[in-house]
Structure formats: C-alpha cells, structure tokens
CSV table of C-alpha atoms and ligand atoms in Angstrom, one decimal:
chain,number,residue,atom,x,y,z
A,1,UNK,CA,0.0,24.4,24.9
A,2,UNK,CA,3.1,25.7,23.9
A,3,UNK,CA,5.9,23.8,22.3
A,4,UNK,CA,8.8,23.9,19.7
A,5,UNK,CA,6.7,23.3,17.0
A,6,UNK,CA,4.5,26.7,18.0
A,7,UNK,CA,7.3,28.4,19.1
A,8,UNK,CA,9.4,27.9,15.6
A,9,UNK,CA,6.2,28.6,13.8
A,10,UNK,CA,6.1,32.0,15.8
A,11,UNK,CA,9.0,33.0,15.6
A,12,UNK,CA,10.0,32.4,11.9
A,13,UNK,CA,7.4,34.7,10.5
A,14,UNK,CA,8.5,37.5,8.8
A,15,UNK,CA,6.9,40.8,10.1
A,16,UNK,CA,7.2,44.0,8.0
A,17,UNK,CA,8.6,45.6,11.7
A,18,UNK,CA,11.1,43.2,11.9
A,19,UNK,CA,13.2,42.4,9.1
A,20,UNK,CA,16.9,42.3,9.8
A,21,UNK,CA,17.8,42.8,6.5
A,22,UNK,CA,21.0,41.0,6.7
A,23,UNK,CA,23.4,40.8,3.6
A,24,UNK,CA,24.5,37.7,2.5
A,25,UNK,CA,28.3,36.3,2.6
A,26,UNK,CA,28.9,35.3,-1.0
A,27,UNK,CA,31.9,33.3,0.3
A,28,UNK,CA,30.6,31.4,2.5
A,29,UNK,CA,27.8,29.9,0.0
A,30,UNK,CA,27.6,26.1,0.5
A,31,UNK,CA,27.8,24.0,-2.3
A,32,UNK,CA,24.8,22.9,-4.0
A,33,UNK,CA,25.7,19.2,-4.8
A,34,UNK,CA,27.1,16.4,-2.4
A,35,UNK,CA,29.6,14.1,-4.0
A,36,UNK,CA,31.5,11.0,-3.0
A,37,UNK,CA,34.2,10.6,-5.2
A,38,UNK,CA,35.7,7.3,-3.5
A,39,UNK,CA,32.2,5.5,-4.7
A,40,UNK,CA,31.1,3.3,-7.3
A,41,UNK,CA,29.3,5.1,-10.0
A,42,UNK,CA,26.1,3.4,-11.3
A,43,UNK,CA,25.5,5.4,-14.9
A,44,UNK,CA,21.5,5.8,-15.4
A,45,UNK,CA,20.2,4.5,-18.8
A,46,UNK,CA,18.1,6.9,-21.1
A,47,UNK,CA,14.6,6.2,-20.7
A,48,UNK,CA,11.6,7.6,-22.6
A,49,UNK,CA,7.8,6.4,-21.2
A,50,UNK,CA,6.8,4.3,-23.6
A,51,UNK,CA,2.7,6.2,-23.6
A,52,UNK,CA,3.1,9.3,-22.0
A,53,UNK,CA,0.4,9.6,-19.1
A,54,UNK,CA,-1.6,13.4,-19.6
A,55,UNK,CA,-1.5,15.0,-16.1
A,56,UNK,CA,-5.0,15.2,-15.6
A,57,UNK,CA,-4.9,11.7,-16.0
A,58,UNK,CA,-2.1,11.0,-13.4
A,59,UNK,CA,-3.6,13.4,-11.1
A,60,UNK,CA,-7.3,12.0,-10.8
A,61,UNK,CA,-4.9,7.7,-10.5
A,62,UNK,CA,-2.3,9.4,-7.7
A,63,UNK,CA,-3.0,7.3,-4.6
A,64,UNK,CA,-1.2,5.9,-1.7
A,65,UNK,CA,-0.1,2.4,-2.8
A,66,UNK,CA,1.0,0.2,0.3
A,67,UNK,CA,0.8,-3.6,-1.6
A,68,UNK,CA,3.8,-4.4,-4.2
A,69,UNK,CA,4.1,-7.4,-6.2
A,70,UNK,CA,6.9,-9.2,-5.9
A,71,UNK,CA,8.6,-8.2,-9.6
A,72,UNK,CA,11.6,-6.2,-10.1
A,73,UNK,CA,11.9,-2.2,-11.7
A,74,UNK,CA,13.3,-1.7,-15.1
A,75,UNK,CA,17.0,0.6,-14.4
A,76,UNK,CA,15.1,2.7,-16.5
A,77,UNK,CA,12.1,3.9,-14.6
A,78,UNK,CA,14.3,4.0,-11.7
A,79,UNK,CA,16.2,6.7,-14.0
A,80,UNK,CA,13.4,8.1,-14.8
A,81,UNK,CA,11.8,8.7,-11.4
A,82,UNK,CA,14.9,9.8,-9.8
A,83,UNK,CA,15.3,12.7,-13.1
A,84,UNK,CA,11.2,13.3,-12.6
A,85,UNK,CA,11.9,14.0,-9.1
A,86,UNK,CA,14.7,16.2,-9.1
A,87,UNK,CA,16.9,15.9,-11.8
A,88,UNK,CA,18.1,19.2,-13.7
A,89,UNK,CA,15.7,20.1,-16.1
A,90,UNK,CA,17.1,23.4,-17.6
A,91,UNK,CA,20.6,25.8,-17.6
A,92,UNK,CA,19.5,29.8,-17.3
A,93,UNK,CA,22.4,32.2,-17.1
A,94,UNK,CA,24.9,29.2,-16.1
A,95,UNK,CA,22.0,28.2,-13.2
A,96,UNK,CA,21.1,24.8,-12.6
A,97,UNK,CA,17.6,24.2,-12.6
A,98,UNK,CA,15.7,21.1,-11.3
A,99,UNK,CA,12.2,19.5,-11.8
A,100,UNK,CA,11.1,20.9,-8.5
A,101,UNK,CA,10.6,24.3,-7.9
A,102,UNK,CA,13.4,25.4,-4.3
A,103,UNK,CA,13.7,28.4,-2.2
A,104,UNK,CA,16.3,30.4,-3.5
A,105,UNK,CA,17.2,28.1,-5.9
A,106,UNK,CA,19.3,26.6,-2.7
A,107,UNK,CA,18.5,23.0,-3.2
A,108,UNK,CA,18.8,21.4,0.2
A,109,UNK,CA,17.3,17.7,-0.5
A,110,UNK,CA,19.4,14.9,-1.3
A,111,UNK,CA,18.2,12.0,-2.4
A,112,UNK,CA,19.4,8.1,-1.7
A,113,UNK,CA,17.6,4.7,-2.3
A,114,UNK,CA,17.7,1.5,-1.1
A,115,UNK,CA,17.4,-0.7,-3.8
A,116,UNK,CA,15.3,-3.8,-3.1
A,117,UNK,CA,14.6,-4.8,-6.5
A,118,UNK,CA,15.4,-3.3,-9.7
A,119,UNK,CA,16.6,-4.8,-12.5
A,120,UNK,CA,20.2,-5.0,-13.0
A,121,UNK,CA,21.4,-3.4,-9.5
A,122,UNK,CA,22.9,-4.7,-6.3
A,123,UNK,CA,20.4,-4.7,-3.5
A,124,UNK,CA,21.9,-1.7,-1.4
A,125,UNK,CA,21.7,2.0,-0.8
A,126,UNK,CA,23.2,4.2,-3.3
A,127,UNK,CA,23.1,8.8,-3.4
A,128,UNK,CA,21.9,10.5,-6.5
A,129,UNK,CA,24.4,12.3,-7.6
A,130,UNK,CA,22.0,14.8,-9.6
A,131,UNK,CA,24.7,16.4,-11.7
A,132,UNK,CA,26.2,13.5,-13.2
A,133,UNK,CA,22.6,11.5,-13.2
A,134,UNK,CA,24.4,8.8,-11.6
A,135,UNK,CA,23.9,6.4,-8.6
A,136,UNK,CA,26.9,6.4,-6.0
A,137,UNK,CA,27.0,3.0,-4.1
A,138,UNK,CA,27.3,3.2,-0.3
A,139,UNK,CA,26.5,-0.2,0.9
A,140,UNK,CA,25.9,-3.2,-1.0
A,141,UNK,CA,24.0,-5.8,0.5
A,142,UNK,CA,19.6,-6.2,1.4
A,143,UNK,CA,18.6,-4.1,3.2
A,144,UNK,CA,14.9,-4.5,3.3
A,145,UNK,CA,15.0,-5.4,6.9
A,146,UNK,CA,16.8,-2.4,8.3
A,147,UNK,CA,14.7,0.1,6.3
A,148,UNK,CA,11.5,-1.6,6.8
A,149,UNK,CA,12.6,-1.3,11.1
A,150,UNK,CA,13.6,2.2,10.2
A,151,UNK,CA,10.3,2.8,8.8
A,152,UNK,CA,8.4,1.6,12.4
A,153,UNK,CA,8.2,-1.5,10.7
A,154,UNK,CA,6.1,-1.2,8.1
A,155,UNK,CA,6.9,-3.7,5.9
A,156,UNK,CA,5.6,-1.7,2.3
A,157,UNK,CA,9.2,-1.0,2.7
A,158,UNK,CA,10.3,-4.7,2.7
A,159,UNK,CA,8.6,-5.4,-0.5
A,160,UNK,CA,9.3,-2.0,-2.2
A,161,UNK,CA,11.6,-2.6,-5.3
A,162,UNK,CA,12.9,0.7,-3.9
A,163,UNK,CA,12.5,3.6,-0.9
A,164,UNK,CA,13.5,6.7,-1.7
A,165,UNK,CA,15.1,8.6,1.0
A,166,UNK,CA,15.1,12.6,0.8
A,167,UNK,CA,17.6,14.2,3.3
A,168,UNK,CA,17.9,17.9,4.2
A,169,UNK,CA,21.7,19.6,4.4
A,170,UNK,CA,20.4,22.3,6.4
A,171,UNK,CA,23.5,24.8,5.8
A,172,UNK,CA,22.3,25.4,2.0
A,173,UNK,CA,19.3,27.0,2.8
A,174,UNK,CA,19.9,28.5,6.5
A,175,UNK,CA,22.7,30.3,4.7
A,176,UNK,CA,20.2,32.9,3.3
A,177,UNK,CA,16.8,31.9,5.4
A,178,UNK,CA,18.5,31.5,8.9
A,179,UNK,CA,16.1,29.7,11.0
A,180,UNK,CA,13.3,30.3,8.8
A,181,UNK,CA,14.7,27.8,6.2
A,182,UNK,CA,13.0,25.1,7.9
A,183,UNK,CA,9.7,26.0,6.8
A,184,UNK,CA,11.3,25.9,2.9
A,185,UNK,CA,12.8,22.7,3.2
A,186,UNK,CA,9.7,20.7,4.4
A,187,UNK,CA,8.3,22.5,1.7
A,188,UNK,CA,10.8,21.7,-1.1
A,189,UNK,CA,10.9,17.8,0.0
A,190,UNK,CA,7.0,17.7,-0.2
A,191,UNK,CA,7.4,19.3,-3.6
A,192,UNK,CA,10.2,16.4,-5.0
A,193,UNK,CA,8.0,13.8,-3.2
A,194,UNK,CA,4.8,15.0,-5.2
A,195,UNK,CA,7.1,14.9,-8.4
A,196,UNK,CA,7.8,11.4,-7.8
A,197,UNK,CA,4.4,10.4,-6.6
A,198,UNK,CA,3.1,11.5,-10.4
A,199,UNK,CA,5.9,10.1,-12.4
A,200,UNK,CA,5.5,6.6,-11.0
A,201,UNK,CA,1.9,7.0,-11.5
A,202,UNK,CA,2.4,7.7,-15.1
A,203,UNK,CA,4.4,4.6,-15.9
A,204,UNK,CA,2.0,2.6,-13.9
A,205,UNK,CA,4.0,2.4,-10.7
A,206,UNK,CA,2.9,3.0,-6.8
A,207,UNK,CA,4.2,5.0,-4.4
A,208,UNK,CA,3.6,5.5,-0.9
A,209,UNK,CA,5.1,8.8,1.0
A,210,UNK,CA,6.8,7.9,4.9
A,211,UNK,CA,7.0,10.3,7.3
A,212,UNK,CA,6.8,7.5,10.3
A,213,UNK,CA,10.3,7.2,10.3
A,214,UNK,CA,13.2,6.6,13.5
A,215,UNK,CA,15.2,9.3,12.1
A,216,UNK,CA,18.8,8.6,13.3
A,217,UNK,CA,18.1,5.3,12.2
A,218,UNK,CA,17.2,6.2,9.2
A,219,UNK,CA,20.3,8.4,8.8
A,220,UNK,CA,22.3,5.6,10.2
A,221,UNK,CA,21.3,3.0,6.6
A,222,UNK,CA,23.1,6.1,4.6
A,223,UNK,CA,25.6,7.2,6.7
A,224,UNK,CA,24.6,10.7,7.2
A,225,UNK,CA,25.4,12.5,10.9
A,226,UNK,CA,21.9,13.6,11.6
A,227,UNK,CA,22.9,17.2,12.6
A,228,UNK,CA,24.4,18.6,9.5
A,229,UNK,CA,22.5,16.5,7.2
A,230,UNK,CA,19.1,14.5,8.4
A,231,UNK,CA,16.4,12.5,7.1
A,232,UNK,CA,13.0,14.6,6.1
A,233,UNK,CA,11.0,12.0,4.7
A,234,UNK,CA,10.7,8.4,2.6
A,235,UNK,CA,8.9,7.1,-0.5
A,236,UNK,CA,8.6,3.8,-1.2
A,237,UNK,CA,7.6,2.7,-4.9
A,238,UNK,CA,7.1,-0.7,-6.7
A,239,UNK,CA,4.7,-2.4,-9.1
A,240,UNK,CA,1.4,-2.5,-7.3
A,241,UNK,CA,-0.2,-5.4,-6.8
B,301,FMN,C1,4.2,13.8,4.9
B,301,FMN,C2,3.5,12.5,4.7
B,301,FMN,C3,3.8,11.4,5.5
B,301,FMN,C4,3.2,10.2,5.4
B,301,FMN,N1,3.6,9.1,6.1
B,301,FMN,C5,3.0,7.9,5.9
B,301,FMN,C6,3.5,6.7,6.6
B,301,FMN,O1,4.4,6.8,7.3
B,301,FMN,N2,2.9,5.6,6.4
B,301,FMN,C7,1.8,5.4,5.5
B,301,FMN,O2,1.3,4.3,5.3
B,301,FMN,N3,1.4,6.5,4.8
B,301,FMN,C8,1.9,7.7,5.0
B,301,FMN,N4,1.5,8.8,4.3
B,301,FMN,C9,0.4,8.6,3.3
B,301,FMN,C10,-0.9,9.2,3.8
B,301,FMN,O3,-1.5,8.4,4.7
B,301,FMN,C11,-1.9,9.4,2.6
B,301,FMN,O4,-1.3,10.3,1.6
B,301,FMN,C12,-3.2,9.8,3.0
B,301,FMN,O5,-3.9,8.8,3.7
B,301,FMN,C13,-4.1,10.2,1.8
B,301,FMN,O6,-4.3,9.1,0.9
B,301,FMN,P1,-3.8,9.1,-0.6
B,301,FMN,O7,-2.3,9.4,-0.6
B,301,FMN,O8,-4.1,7.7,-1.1
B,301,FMN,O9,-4.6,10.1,-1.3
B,301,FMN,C14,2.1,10.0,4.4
B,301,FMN,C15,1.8,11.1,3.6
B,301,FMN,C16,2.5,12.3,3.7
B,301,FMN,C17,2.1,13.5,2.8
C-alpha cells in the first residue's frame, strides 16, 4: 500500500545525490513568537517546587494518567508547567533558547490551554505568550464540553483542570526545511509534550498526551485557520485521583 504518509516519508529523506542546496532568504524569516496584542494579559506567578523531584525518580513515576480528581491547580504549577514545557531557558549570542531542544532553533509550536480548573483563572482558552511568560485570553467561558467533543469525547478532558494544546505554524520551519519540516515538527511537539509529561510528574501531577483529536475542531476552540497554523497534539493534566 502506498499512501501520503509513505509517500512524504519517501520523499523527504535527504540523499547525499540529491541535496538542492538552496540558500536561505534572510528576509523572509518568519517570526518566532505569535502575539495578540488586543488580549487580556494573565501575568504568571513565580513558582519554585516546593521538593524538587530527581529525574530518575520522575522517569521510573511518568505514566499516562486518564482519572482527575475534582480539585483545582495552583496558578503556579500552571506557570511552572507551561515554563518546563517551553519556556526560554537561556539567551546565547542575543538567541532565545527554550526548554526543548527545536530544529534550527525555529520554534514552530505554540502552545494554548483551556483552563478547566486552576486556581484563580477564568475557565477559558488562553495562548502562551512565551516571551512575556504571560497567558493571553481568547475566550472566557467552560469549555470542558467542546474540548472533551474535540478530543472524540473522551471525557479526561472534561475533568482536566487544564488541556494543553500544541499547534504547529508551519511557515517557521518550512522556511529552511521545505517539506521536510514536517518530520521536525512532530518531532519538536513530542519533545515539549515529554517536558510537560516530567514536570507535572515531579510536582505530583498527571498527564495524559492526545493525539485522538477532530483537528479543525480543535483549531476552531482557539481560533486558529487550520492551514497556516493547525493542531499537532493535546495534553491534558490534573491532580490524579
Ligand atoms: C502521540 C500520542 C498520542 C496519544 N493519544 C492518546 C489519546 O488520544 N488518548 C489516550 O487515552 N492516550 C493517548 N496516548 C497515551 C498512550 O496511550 C500511552 O502513552 C501508552 O499507552 C503508554 O502508556 P504510558 O504513557 O502510561 O506509559 C497518546 C500518546 C502519544 C505519545
């Protein structure tokens, strides 16, 4: 059988006969950060875990977690997930660097929540904006029931006290990878979602990873078109039960 998953997989492999060796137009780099400067911004609290976790530790507890009880996050370990996950980490020769290691240092994931229940924050969906280590409110109302639908009704999304949602804007990283950018940001999501799958382990939270997802539906709950920017994958997190 032949389809577009084997025929992308084919034909995005570099071959030592057939590199095109095409320069790059400086110009025309996107931007690495999405912004909406008409939203609310939600500052994150400082947060340091109260008994740090060693990794082997963390490593050996990591397990899909599906049940949540019923109890709200603190802001701050919603801070601190959303930093462990992505957030910039270091500054090299004016660079940006984040938790998560990128292709190219191109950054294509965004990340958005739906807040279900954290401490101090209007149920709704809100963008990291990573620079700032800010939340940006889109929409401000529950939406456990669309995201749970979104999610092919599983309902670990209903009781989440949060889903993450990782997005791709496929421009960043097509700009220097052309069609073999794909295979780098599937990559560079998994990495973020592993980051966040460790750090809610270590303060004693569960997370599950979603990739059964309606896409455009998905998309729809933030806003985003689907084409330019589109849903890779979900995480949803809470107290485990
Ligand atoms: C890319 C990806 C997508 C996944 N999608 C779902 C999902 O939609 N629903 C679900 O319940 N689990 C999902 N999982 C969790 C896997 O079922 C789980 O990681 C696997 O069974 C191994 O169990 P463990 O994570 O507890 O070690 C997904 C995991 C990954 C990495």
């Amino acid at each position: 059988m032949d389809g577009t998953g084997d025929r992308f997989q084919r034909e995005t492999k570099y071959d030592p006969g057939k590199m095109s060796g095409h320069r790059l137009d400086w110009a025309a780099k996107p931007d690495l950060y999405k912004e909406y400067p008409h939203a609310q911004k939600i500052e994150l609290p400082a947060f340091e875990p109260g008994q740090p976790m060693s990794l082997d530790k963390t490593l050996r507890q990591r397990k899909s977690v599906r049940d949540y009880q019923d109890r709200p996050i603190s802001m701050g370990q919603l801070a601190h997930l959303l930093w462990a996950s992505t957030g910039i980490q270091r500054i090299e020769d004016g660079y940006e660097f984040r938790t998560a290691p990128s292709a190219g240092a191109l950054y294509p994931i965004e990340t958005y929540v739906v807040a279900n229940n954290v401490k101090s924050l209007e149920p709704g969906a809100y963008h990291y904006a990573i620079r700032a280590h800010q939340l940006e409110q889109l929409e401000q109302r529950d939406l456990r029931r669309q995201i749970a639908a979104a999610a092919l009704g599983q309902g670990m999304c209903a009781t989440a006290a949060v889903v993450f949602i990782w997005t791709a804007v496929f421009e960043r990283s097509k700009w220097k990878y052309g069609q073999r950018a794909y295979r780098y940001i599937y990559l560079d999501a998994g990495h973020i979602a592993e980051n966040l799958a460790l750090a809610a382990v270590s303060l004693n939270l569960g997370t599950c990873e979603i990739g059964a997802l309606y896409d455009n539906h998905v998309n729809a709950i933030i806003g985003i078109d689907g084409t330019e920017e589109s849903t890779i994958c979900m995480a949803a997190v809470g107290i485990p039960q």
